[in-house]
Amino acid sequence: MLGYEQGELQVDCTTWQRLIHPQDLDFLLTSIDAHVKSRGEIPIYAKVRFRSKAGQTVWLLCLGQVVSWSADHAPERLAGCCIDITQQQAAEDQNEFQRNELQQILDAIPEYIFYKDNRNNILNCNAAAAASIGLTRDQIIGRKASEFFQDADKYFDDDLGVLTEQQMRLGKTERFTDLLGQERTLRVDKIPLRNPIGQYDRLVTIVADVS
């Protein structure tokens, strides 16, 4: 998978350490060390980059375990395998790029955007929504909407109605009291979304402050 013929490389530790990406060597060695110190309880599992004969980067999933220990519990023999995951890693990198790009688009929108599930958990939001609460996205994601909004139960009932009817509700005007006790007038759009098996179990809420 690295483009070498059998016997072309010397089979020893210095060879693979020379071929592995310098930034990934410590990660793999740490995984091996954790495996040895745990007496095999923690498996060797590491995704690392190697340099092929042609100079290209090849992503390998390295798996292994010590199969022979000495009387004083030192590792004597290790067995393992490496799986070429270059295409899979490229797909993951592309997905990550698209997620980041989508978040940048959402953050450029001045309206508040919340992505919630049918249990009233906030799965994501844009920068404007986070700023309206006064927290970062990381501090908001995964928490209940009721932690941030006084009338959350009323809004959640409306969310469930949207999911049950499987229809968008656009342009609804609502009065809202924030956590500082200030009243606002909001224009709210709610769009139900389906999961991979066709169930409507989450929705996007777009809120514009028209006070």
Coordinates of C-alpha atoms in Angstrom, one line a residue:
M1 CA 0.0 0.0 0.0
L2 CA 3.0 2.3 0.2
G3 CA 4.3 1.2 -3.2
Y4 CA 7.3 -0.8 -2.2
E5 CA 8.1 -4.3 -3.4
Q6 CA 8.5 -7.1 -0.9
G7 CA 12.0 -7.1 0.5
E8 CA 12.7 -3.6 -0.6
L9 CA 12.5 -2.2 2.9
Q10 CA 14.2 -3.4 6.0
V11 CA 11.7 -4.8 8.5
D12 CA 12.5 -3.0 11.8
C13 CA 11.2 -0.1 13.9
T14 CA 13.5 2.5 12.3
T15 CA 12.0 1.9 8.9
W16 CA 8.4 2.6 9.8
Q17 CA 9.4 5.5 12.1
R18 CA 11.2 7.0 9.1
L19 CA 8.2 6.6 6.8
I20 CA 5.6 7.9 9.3
H21 CA 4.6 11.6 9.2
P22 CA 6.6 13.4 11.9
Q23 CA 3.5 14.9 13.5
D24 CA 1.9 11.4 13.9
L25 CA 4.9 9.5 15.3
D26 CA 4.4 10.6 18.9
F27 CA 0.6 9.8 18.6
L28 CA 1.3 6.2 17.5
L29 CA 4.1 5.7 20.1
T30 CA 1.7 7.0 22.8
S31 CA -0.9 4.4 21.7
I32 CA 1.6 1.6 21.9
D33 CA 2.9 2.8 25.3
A34 CA -0.7 2.9 26.7
H35 CA -1.3 -0.6 25.4
V36 CA 1.9 -1.9 27.1
K37 CA 1.3 -0.1 30.4
S38 CA -2.3 -1.4 30.5
R39 CA -1.1 -5.0 29.9
G40 CA -3.1 -5.1 26.8
E41 CA -6.3 -3.7 28.1
I42 CA -6.1 -0.6 26.0
P43 CA -5.8 -1.6 22.3
I44 CA -3.3 -0.1 19.9
Y45 CA -5.5 2.0 17.6
A46 CA -4.2 5.0 15.7
K47 CA -4.9 6.7 12.4
V48 CA -1.6 8.0 11.1
R49 CA 0.0 9.3 7.9
F50 CA 2.8 7.5 6.0
R51 CA 4.8 8.6 3.0
S52 CA 4.6 6.3 0.0
K53 CA 7.5 5.5 -2.3
A54 CA 6.1 8.0 -4.7
G55 CA 6.1 10.7 -2.0
Q56 CA 2.4 10.7 -1.5
T57 CA 0.6 10.8 1.8
V58 CA -1.2 7.5 2.7
W59 CA -3.5 7.3 5.7
L60 CA -3.2 4.0 7.6
L61 CA -5.3 2.7 10.5
C62 CA -2.8 0.9 12.7
L63 CA -4.2 -1.9 15.0
G64 CA -2.2 -4.2 17.2
Q65 CA -1.6 -6.0 20.4
V66 CA 1.2 -7.7 22.3
V67 CA 0.9 -11.4 21.9
S68 CA 3.8 -12.5 24.0
W69 CA 5.0 -11.2 27.4
S70 CA 8.1 -12.0 29.4
A71 CA 8.1 -13.4 32.9
D72 CA 8.7 -9.8 34.2
H73 CA 5.7 -8.5 32.1
A74 CA 7.8 -6.9 29.4
P75 CA 6.4 -7.1 25.8
E76 CA 8.3 -9.7 23.7
R77 CA 6.2 -9.9 20.5
L78 CA 3.6 -7.6 19.0
A79 CA 1.2 -8.5 16.2
G80 CA -0.9 -6.0 14.2
C81 CA -2.0 -4.8 10.9
C82 CA -2.4 -1.5 8.9
I83 CA -5.4 -0.7 6.8
D84 CA -5.3 1.8 4.0
I85 CA -8.0 4.4 4.9
T86 CA -6.8 7.2 2.6
Q87 CA -10.1 7.4 0.6
Q88 CA -12.2 7.3 3.8
Q89 CA -10.0 10.0 5.4
A90 CA -10.4 12.2 2.3
A91 CA -14.2 11.8 2.6
E92 CA -14.1 12.7 6.3
D93 CA -11.9 15.8 5.6
Q94 CA -14.3 16.9 2.9
N95 CA -17.3 16.5 5.2
E96 CA -15.5 18.5 7.9
F97 CA -14.7 21.2 5.3
Q98 CA -18.4 21.3 4.3
R99 CA -19.6 21.5 8.0
N100 CA -17.2 24.4 8.7
E101 CA -18.3 26.1 5.5
L102 CA -22.0 25.7 6.4
Q103 CA -21.3 27.1 9.9
Q104 CA -19.6 30.1 8.4
I105 CA -22.7 30.7 6.2
L106 CA -25.0 30.5 9.2
D107 CA -22.8 32.8 11.2
A108 CA -23.0 35.4 8.5
I109 CA -26.8 35.6 8.8
P110 CA -28.0 38.3 11.2
E111 CA -31.2 36.4 12.3
Y112 CA -31.0 34.0 15.2
I113 CA -30.9 30.4 14.0
F114 CA -31.5 27.5 16.3
Y115 CA -31.4 23.8 15.3
K116 CA -33.3 21.7 17.9
D117 CA -34.5 18.2 18.4
N118 CA -37.9 16.9 19.5
R119 CA -36.7 16.9 23.2
N120 CA -36.0 20.6 23.1
N121 CA -32.2 20.1 23.0
I122 CA -30.3 22.7 21.1
L123 CA -28.2 20.8 18.5
N124 CA -26.6 23.9 16.9
C125 CA -27.0 27.6 16.5
N126 CA -25.4 30.5 14.6
A127 CA -23.3 33.3 16.0
A128 CA -26.2 35.7 16.2
A129 CA -28.2 33.3 18.3
A130 CA -25.3 32.6 20.6
A131 CA -24.7 36.3 21.0
S132 CA -28.4 36.9 21.9
I133 CA -28.0 34.5 24.8
G134 CA -24.6 35.9 25.8
L135 CA -22.7 32.6 25.6
T136 CA -20.6 30.8 23.0
R137 CA -21.9 28.1 20.7
D138 CA -20.0 25.4 22.7
Q139 CA -21.7 26.6 25.9
I140 CA -25.1 26.3 24.3
I141 CA -25.0 23.2 22.1
G142 CA -26.4 20.1 23.8
R143 CA -28.4 22.0 26.5
K144 CA -32.2 22.4 26.9
A145 CA -33.7 25.5 25.4
S146 CA -35.5 25.9 28.8
E147 CA -32.1 26.8 30.3
F148 CA -32.1 30.1 28.3
F149 CA -35.7 31.1 27.6
Q150 CA -38.4 31.9 30.2
D151 CA -41.2 30.8 27.9
A152 CA -39.4 27.8 26.6
D153 CA -42.3 25.3 27.4
K154 CA -44.7 27.3 25.3
Y155 CA -42.3 27.5 22.4
F156 CA -41.6 23.8 22.7
D157 CA -45.3 22.9 22.4
D158 CA -45.3 24.9 19.2
D159 CA -42.2 23.1 18.0
L160 CA -44.0 19.7 18.6
G161 CA -47.0 21.0 16.7
V162 CA -44.8 21.8 13.7
L163 CA -43.2 18.3 13.8
T164 CA -46.6 16.6 14.2
E165 CA -48.1 18.5 11.3
Q166 CA -44.9 18.2 9.2
Q167 CA -45.5 21.6 7.9
M168 CA -43.5 24.9 8.0
R169 CA -44.8 27.8 10.0
L170 CA -43.6 31.0 8.6
G171 CA -43.9 34.7 9.7
K172 CA -45.4 34.1 13.1
T173 CA -45.1 37.1 15.4
E174 CA -44.4 36.4 19.1
R175 CA -43.8 38.4 22.2
F176 CA -40.7 37.3 24.1
T177 CA -39.3 38.2 27.5
D178 CA -35.5 37.6 27.7
L179 CA -33.6 36.6 30.8
L180 CA -33.0 40.3 31.6
G181 CA -36.7 40.9 31.7
Q182 CA -36.8 42.9 28.5
E183 CA -39.8 42.3 26.1
R184 CA -39.1 41.8 22.4
T185 CA -41.2 41.3 19.3
L186 CA -40.0 38.5 17.2
R187 CA -40.8 37.1 13.7
V188 CA -40.4 33.4 13.8
D189 CA -40.1 30.8 11.1
K190 CA -40.0 27.1 11.9
I191 CA -39.0 24.4 9.4
P192 CA -39.4 20.7 10.3
L193 CA -36.7 18.3 9.2
R194 CA -36.7 14.5 8.7
N195 CA -34.1 12.1 9.9
P196 CA -32.6 9.4 7.6
I197 CA -35.5 7.0 8.2
G198 CA -38.1 9.7 7.4
Q199 CA -39.2 10.7 10.8
Y200 CA -39.7 14.4 11.6
D201 CA -37.7 14.7 14.8
R202 CA -35.9 18.1 14.6
L203 CA -36.4 21.5 13.3
V204 CA -34.8 24.8 12.4
T205 CA -36.1 28.0 14.0
I206 CA -35.2 31.3 12.4
V207 CA -35.9 34.3 14.6
A208 CA -35.7 38.0 13.6
D209 CA -36.0 40.7 16.3
V210 CA -38.5 43.2 14.9
S211 CA -39.0 45.1 18.1

